[in-house]
mmCIF file of C-alpha atoms and ligand atoms in Angstrom:
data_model
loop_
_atom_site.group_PDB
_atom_site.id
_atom_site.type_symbol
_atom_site.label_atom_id
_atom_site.label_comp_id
_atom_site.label_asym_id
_atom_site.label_seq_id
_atom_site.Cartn_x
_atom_site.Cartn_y
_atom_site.Cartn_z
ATOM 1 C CA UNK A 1278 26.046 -7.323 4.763
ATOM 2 C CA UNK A 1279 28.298 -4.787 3.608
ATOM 3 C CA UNK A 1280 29.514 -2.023 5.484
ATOM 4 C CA UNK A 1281 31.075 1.148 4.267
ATOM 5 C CA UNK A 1282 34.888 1.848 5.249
ATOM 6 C CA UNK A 1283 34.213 4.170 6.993
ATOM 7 C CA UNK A 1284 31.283 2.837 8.820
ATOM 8 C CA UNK A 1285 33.405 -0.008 9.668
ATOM 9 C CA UNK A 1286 36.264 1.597 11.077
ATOM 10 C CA UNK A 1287 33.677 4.056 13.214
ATOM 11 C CA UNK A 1288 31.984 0.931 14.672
ATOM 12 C CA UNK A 1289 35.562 -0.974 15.526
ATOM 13 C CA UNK A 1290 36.878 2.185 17.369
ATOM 14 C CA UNK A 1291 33.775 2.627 18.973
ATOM 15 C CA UNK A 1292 32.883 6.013 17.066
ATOM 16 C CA UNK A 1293 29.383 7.391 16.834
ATOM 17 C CA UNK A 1294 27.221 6.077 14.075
ATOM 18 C CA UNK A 1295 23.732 6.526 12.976
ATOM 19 C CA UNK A 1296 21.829 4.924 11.055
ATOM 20 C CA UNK A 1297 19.250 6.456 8.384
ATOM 21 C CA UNK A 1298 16.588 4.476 6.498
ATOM 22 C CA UNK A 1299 16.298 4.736 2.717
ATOM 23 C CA UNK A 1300 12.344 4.342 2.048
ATOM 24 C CA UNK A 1301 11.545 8.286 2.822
ATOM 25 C CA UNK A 1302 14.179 9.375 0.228
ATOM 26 C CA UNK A 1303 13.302 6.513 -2.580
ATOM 27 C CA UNK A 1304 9.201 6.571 -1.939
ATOM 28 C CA UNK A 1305 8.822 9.379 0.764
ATOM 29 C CA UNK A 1306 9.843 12.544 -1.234
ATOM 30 C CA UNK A 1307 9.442 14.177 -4.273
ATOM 31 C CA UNK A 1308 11.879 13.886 -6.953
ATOM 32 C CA UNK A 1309 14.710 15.613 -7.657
ATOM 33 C CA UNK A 1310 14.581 17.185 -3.823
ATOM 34 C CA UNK A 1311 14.759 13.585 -2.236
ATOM 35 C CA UNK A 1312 18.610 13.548 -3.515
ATOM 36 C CA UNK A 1313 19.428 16.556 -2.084
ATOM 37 C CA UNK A 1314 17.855 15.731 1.369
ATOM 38 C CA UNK A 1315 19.598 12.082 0.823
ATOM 39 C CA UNK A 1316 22.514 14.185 0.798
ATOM 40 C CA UNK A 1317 21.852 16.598 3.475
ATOM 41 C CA UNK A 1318 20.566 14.222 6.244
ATOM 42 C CA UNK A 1319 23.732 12.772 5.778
ATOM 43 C CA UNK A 1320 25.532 16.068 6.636
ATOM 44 C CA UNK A 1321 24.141 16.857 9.384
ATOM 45 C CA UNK A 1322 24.850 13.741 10.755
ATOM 46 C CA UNK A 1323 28.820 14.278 9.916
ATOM 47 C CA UNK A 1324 28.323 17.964 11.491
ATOM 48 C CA UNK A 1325 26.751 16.568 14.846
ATOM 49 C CA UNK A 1326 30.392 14.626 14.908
ATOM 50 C CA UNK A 1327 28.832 11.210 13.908
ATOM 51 C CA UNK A 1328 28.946 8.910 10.971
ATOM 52 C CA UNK A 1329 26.455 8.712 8.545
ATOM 53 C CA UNK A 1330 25.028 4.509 7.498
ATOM 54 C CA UNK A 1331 22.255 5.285 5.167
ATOM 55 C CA UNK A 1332 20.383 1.306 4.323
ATOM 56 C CA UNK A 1333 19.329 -0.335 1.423
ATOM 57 C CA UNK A 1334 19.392 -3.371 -0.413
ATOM 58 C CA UNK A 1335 21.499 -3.172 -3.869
ATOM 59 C CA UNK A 1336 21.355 -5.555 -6.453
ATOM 60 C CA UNK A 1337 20.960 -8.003 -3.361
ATOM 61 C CA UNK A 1338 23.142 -7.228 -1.265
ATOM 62 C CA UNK A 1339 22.363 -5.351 2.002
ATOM 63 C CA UNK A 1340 24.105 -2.076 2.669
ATOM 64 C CA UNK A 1341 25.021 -0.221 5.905
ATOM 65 C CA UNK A 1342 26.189 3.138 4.181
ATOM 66 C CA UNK A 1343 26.428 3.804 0.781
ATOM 67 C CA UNK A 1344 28.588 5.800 -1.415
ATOM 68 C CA UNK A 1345 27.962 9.270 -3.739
ATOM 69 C CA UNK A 1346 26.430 6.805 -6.612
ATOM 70 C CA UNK A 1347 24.626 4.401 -4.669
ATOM 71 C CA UNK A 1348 22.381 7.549 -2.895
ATOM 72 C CA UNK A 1349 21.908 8.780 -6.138
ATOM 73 C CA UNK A 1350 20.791 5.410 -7.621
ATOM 74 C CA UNK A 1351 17.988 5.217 -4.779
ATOM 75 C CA UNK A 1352 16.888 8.304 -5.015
ATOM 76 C CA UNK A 1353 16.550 8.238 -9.176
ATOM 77 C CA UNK A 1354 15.803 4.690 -10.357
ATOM 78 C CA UNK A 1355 12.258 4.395 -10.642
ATOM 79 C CA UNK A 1356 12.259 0.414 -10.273
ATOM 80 C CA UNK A 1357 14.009 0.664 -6.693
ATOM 81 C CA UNK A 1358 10.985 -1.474 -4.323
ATOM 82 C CA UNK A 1359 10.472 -0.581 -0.870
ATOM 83 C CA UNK A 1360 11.584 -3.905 1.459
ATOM 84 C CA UNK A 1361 10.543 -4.296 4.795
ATOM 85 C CA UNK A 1362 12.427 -7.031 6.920
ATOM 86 C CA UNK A 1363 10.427 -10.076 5.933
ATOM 87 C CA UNK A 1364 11.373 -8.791 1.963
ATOM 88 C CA UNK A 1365 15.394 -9.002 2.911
ATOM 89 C CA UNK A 1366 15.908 -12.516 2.150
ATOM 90 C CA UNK A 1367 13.822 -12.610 -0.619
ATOM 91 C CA UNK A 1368 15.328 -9.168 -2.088
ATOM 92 C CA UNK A 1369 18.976 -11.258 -1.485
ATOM 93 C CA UNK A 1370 18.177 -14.177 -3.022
ATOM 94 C CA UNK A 1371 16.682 -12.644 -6.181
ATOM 95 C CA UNK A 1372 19.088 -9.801 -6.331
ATOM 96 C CA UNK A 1373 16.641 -6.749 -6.042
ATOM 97 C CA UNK A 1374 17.153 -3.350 -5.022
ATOM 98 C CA UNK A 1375 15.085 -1.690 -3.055
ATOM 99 C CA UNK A 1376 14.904 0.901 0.364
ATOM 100 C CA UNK A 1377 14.530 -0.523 3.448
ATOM 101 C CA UNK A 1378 11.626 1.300 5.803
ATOM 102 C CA UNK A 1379 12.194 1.450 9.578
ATOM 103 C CA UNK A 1380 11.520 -2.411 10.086
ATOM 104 C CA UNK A 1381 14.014 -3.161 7.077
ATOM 105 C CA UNK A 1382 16.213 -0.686 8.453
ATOM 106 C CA UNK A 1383 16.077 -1.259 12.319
ATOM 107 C CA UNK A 1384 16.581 -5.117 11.281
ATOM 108 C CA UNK A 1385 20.084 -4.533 9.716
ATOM 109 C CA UNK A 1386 21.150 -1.631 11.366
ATOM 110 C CA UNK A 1387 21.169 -3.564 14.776
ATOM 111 C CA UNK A 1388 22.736 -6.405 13.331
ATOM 112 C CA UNK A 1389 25.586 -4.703 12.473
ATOM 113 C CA UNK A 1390 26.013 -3.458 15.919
ATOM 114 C CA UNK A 1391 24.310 0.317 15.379
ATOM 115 C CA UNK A 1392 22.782 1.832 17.924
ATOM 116 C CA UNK A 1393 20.598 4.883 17.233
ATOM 117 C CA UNK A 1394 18.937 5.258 14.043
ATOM 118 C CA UNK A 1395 16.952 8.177 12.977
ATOM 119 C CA UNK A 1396 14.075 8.831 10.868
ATOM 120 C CA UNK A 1397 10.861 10.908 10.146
ATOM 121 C CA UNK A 1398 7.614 9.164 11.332
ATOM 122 C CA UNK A 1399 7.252 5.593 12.416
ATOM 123 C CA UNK A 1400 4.602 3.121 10.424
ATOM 124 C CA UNK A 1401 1.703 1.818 12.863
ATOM 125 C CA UNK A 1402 -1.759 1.464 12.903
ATOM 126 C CA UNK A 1403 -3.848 2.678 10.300
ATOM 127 C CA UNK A 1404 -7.396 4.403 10.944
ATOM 128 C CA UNK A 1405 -9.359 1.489 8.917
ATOM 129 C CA UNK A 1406 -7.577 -1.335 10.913
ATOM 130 C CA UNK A 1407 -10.729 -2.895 12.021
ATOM 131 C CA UNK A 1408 -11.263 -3.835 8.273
ATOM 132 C CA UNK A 1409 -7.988 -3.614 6.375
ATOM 133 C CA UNK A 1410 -6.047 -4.917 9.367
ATOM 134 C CA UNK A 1411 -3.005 -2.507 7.959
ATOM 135 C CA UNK A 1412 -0.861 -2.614 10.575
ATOM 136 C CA UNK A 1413 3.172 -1.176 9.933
ATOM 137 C CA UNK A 1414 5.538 -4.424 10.221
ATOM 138 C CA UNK A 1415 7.215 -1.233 12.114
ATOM 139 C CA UNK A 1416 5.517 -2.088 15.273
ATOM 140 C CA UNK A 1417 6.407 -5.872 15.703
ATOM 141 C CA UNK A 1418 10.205 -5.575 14.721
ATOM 142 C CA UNK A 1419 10.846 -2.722 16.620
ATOM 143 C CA UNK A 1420 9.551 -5.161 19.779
ATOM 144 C CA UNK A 1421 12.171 -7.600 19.305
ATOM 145 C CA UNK A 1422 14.962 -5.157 18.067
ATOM 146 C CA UNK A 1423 17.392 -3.257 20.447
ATOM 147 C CA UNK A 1424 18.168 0.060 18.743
ATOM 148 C CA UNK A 1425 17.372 3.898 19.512
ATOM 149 C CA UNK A 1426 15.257 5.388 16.689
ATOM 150 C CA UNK A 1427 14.705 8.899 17.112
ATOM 151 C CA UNK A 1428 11.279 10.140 15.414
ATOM 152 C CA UNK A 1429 8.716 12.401 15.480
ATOM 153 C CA UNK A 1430 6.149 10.430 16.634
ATOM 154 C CA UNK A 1431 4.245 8.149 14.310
ATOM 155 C CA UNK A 1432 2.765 9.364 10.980
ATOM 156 C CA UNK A 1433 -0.179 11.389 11.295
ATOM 157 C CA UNK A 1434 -2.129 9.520 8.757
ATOM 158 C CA UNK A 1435 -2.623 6.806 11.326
ATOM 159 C CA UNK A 1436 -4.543 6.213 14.532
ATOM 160 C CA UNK A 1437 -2.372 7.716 16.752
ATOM 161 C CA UNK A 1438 -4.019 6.079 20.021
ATOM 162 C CA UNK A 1439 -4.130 2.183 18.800
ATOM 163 C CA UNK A 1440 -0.422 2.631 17.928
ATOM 164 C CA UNK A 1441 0.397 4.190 20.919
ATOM 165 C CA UNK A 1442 -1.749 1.071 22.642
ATOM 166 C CA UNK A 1443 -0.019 -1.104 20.217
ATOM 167 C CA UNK A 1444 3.166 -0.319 21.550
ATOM 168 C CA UNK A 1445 2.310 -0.430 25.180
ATOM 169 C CA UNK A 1446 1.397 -3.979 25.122
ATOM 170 C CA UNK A 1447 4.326 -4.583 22.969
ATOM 171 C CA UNK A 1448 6.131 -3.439 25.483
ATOM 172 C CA UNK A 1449 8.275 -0.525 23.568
ATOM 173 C CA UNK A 1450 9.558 2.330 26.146
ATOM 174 C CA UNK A 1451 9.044 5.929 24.594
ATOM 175 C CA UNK A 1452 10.851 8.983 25.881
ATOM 176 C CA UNK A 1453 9.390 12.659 24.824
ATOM 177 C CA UNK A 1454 12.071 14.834 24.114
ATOM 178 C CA UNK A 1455 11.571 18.063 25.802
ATOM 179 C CA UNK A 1456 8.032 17.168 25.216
ATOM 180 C CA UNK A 1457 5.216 15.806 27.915
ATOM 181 C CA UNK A 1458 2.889 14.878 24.932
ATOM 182 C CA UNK A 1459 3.907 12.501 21.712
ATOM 183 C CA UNK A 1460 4.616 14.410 18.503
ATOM 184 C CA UNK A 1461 2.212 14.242 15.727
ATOM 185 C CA UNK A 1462 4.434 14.060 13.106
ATOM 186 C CA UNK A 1463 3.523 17.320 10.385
ATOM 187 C CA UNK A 1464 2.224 18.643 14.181
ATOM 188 C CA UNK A 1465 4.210 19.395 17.273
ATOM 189 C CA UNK A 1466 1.585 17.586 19.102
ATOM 190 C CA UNK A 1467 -0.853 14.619 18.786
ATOM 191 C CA UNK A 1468 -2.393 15.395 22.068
ATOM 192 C CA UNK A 1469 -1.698 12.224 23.211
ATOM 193 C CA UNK A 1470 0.662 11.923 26.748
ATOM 194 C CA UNK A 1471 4.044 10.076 26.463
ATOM 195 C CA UNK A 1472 4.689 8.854 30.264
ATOM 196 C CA UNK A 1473 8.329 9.993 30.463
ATOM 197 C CA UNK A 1474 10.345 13.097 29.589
ATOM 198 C CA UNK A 1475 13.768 13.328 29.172
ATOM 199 C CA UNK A 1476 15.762 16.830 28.128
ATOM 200 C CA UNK A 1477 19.109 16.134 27.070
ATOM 201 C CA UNK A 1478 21.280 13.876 24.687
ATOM 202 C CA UNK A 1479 23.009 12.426 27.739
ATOM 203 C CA UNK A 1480 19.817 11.709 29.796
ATOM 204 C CA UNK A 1481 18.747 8.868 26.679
ATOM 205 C CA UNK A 1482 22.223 7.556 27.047
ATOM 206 C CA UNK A 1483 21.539 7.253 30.549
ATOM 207 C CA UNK A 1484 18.264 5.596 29.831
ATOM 208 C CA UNK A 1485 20.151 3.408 27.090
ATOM 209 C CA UNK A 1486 22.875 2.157 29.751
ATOM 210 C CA UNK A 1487 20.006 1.554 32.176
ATOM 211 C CA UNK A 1488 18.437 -0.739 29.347
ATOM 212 C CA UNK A 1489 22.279 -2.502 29.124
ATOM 213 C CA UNK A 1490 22.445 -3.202 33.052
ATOM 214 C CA UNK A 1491 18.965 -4.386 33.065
ATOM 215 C CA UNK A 1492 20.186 -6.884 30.396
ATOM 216 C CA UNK A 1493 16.355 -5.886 28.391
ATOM 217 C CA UNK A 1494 13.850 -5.708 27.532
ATOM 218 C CA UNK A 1495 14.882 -6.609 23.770
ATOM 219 C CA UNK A 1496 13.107 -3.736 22.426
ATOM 220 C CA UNK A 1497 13.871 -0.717 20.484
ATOM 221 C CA UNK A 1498 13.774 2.437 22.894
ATOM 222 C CA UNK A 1499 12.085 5.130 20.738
ATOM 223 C CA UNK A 1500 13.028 8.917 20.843
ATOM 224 C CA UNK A 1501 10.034 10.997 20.474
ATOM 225 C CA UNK A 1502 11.061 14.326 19.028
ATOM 226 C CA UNK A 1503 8.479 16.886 18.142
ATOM 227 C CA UNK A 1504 8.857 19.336 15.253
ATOM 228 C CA UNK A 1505 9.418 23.232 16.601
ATOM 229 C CA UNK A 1506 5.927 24.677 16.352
ATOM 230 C CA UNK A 1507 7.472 26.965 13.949
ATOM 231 C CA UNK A 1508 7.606 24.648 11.064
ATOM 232 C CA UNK A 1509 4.514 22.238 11.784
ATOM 233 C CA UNK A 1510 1.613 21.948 9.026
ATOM 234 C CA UNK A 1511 -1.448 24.797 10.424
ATOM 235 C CA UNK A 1512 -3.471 21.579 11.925
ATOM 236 C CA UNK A 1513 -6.448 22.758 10.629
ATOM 237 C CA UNK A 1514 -5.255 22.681 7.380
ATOM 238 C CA UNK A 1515 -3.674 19.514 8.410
ATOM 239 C CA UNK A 1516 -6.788 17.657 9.498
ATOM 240 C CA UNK A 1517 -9.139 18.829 6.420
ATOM 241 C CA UNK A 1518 -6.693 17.690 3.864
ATOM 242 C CA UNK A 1519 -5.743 14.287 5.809
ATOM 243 C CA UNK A 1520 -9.676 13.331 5.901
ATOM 244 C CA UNK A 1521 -9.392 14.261 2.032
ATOM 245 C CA UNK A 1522 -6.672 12.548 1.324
ATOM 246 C CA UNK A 1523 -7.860 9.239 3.660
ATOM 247 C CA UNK A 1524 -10.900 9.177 1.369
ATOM 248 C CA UNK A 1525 -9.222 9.394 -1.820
ATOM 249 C CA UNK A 1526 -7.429 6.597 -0.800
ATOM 250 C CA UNK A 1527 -10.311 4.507 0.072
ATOM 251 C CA UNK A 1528 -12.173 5.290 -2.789
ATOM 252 C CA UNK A 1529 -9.082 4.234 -5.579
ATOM 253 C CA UNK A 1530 -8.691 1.188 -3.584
ATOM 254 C CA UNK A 1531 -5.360 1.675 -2.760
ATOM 255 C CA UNK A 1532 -3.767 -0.772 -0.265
ATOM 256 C CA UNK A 1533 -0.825 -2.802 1.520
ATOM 257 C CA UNK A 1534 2.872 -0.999 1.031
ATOM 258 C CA UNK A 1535 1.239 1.895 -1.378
ATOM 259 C CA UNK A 1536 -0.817 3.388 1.199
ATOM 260 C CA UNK A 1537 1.825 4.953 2.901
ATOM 261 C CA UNK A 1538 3.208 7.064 0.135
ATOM 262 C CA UNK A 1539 0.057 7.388 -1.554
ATOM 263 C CA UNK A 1540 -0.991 9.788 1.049
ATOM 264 C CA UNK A 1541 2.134 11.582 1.748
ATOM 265 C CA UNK A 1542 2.124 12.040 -1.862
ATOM 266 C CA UNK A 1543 -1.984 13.690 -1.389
ATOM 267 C CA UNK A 1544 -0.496 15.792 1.607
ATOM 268 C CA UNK A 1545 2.021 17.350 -0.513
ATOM 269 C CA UNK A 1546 0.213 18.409 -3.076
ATOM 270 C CA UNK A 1547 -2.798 18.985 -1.686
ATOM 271 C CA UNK A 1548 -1.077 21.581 0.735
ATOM 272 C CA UNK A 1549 1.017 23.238 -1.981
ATOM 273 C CA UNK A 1550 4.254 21.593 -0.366
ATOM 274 C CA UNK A 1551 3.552 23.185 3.368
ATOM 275 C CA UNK A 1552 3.464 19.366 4.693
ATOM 276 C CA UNK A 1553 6.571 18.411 3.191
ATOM 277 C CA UNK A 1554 8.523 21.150 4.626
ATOM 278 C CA UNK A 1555 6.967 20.145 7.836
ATOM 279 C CA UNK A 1556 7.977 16.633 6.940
ATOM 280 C CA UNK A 1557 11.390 17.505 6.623
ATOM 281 C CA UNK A 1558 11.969 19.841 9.657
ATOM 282 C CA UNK A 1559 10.957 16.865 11.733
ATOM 283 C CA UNK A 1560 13.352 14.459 9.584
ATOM 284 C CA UNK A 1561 16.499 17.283 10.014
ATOM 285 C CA UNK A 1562 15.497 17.977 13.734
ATOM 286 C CA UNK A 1563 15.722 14.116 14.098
ATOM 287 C CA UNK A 1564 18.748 13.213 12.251
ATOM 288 C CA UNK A 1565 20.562 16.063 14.512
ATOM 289 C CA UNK A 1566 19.603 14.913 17.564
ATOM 290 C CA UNK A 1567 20.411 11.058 16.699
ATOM 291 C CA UNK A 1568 23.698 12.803 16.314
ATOM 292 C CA UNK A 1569 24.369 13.838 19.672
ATOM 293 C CA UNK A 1570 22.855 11.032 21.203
ATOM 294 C CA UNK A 1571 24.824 8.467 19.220
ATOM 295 C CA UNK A 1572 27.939 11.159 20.727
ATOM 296 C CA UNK A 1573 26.824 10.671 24.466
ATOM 297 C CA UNK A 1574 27.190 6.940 24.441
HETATM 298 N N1 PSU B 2379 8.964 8.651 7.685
HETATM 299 C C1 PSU B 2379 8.822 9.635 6.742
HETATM 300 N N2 PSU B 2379 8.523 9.230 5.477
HETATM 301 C C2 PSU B 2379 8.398 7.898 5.114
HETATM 302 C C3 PSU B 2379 8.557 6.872 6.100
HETATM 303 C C4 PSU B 2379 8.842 7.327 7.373
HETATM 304 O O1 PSU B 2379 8.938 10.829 7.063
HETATM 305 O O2 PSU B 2379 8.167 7.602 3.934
HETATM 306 C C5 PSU B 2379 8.445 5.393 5.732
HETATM 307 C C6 PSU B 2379 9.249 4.559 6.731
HETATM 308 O O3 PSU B 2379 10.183 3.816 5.970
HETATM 309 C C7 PSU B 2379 8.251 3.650 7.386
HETATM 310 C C8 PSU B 2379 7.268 3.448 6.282
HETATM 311 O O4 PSU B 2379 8.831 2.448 7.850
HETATM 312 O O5 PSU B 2379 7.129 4.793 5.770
HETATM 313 C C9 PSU B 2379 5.980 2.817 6.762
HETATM 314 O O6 PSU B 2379 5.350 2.196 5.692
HETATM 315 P P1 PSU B 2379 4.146 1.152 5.955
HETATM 316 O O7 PSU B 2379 3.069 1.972 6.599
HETATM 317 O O8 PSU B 2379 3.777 0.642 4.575
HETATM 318 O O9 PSU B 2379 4.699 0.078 6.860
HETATM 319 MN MN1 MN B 2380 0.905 -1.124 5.823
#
């Protein structure tokens, strides 16, 4: 693994880091805007009084934080993959480059001794699971991975109850920010209840010390964050495009990793870019509060 200077040194003295995943600015976003975002999530990071440790894999080797040219690299080269954590070995032993998604991300984050990690939407369940069984790797690592990952809820493209069921028997807690129901990613709301509230940066500290004197579970604790109501996709709009889009998907036969970006791709275009700002209110709104909570520890 290789860390960043800076990362290092914040890490040794016990400084606030937060980790960002790389798969929503290489295969998440549109070109050229997923560079500047690249750029800005790592900003606000620096501006909440934290350190930035954006992950990916280069030429084989895994990074925790990357430099000016390696962000621009991931967010331009067309033939950058997308690796979840059972591609890392692989990826190093063939030398490839590619983002890492949440599971990719969580995996090395947590290994180098991060602690919160922020992101837009978690991978889970999708809708035609009964016959595709396409099920996010997301789920399972983030079972048997201690981090924070701040979020706003899981993607709206997939069945929001069987992932919320998924990670009950998993055993994953979930806190609702400010929130008593869990976000629905482009929405403020999936309608779905989240059993525990929490308001402030320090209260998930709290909850993340608790976790520490309990000595477990060994799961990720995951930060539930709704968009402001302001900036969500109209959910009307939201839900006749998504069934569009779900169909499209089906009918082209698209499947496994390309799913995913296939119909965030449909989304965007398909609602003249209102999803994508959406998409990137909740990814800002995230990123900032993964900030202070990474500063209350
Ligand atoms: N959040 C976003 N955009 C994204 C993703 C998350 O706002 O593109 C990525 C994450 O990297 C997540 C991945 O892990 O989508 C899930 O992909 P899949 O369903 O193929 O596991
Ligand atoms: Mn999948």
């Amino acid at each position: 693994m290789l860390m960043t200077e800076e990362v290092q040194e914040a890490l040794d003295a016990r400084r606030p880091v937060v980790a960002l995943e790389s798969t929503i600015i290489a295969h998440g976003l549109p070109r050229p805007r997923n560079l500047a975002v690249a750029e800005e999530l790592e900003a606000l990071v620096r501006s909440g009084g934290a350190v930035p440790a954006t992950v990916a894999v280069l030429d084989g080797r895994a990074h925790i934080g990357l430099d000016k040219d390696q962000l621009e690299r991931l967010a331009t080269d067309e033939s950058v993959r997308k690796f979840g954590h059972r591609d890392l070995a692989p990826a190093m032993a063939a030398r490839a480059t590619g983002a890492t998604t949440v599971s990719g991300t969580a995996f090395l984050a947590a290994r180098a001794g991060i602690r919160v990690f922020a992101t837009g939407g978690l991978g889970g369940v999708h809708r035609e699971w009964t016959e595709t069984q396409d099920e996010s790797a997301d789920l399972l690592l983030l079972a048997r991975t201690p981090i924070t990952v701040v979020c706003a809820g899981v993607k709206s493209i997939l069945d929001v109850p069987a992932t919320l069921q998924r990670l009950e028997t998993l055993g994953v807690s979930i806190l609702g920010y400010r929130t008593a129901h869990f976000p629905g990613f482009y929405l403020s709301s999936s309608g779905e209840p989240v059993d525990w509230t929490v308001r402030t940066p320090e209260d998930i500290a709290q909850v993340m010390e608790s976790k520490a004197t309990l000595g477990g579970p060994d799961s990720a604790l995951i930060v539930a964050n709704p968009v402001p109501e302001a900036d969500q996709l109209n959910p009307a709009l939201h839900d006749r495009v998504l069934g569009e889009a779900l169909d499209e998907c089906r009918e082209r036969g698209i499947v496994g990793q390309a799913v995913t970006p296939f119909l965030l791709d449909y989304l965007m275009r398909q609602t003249h870019g209102a999803s994508l700002e959406a998409n990137l209110a909740a990814v800002r709104g995230n990123v900032r509060l993964a900030a202070r909570i990474a500063a209350a520890l």
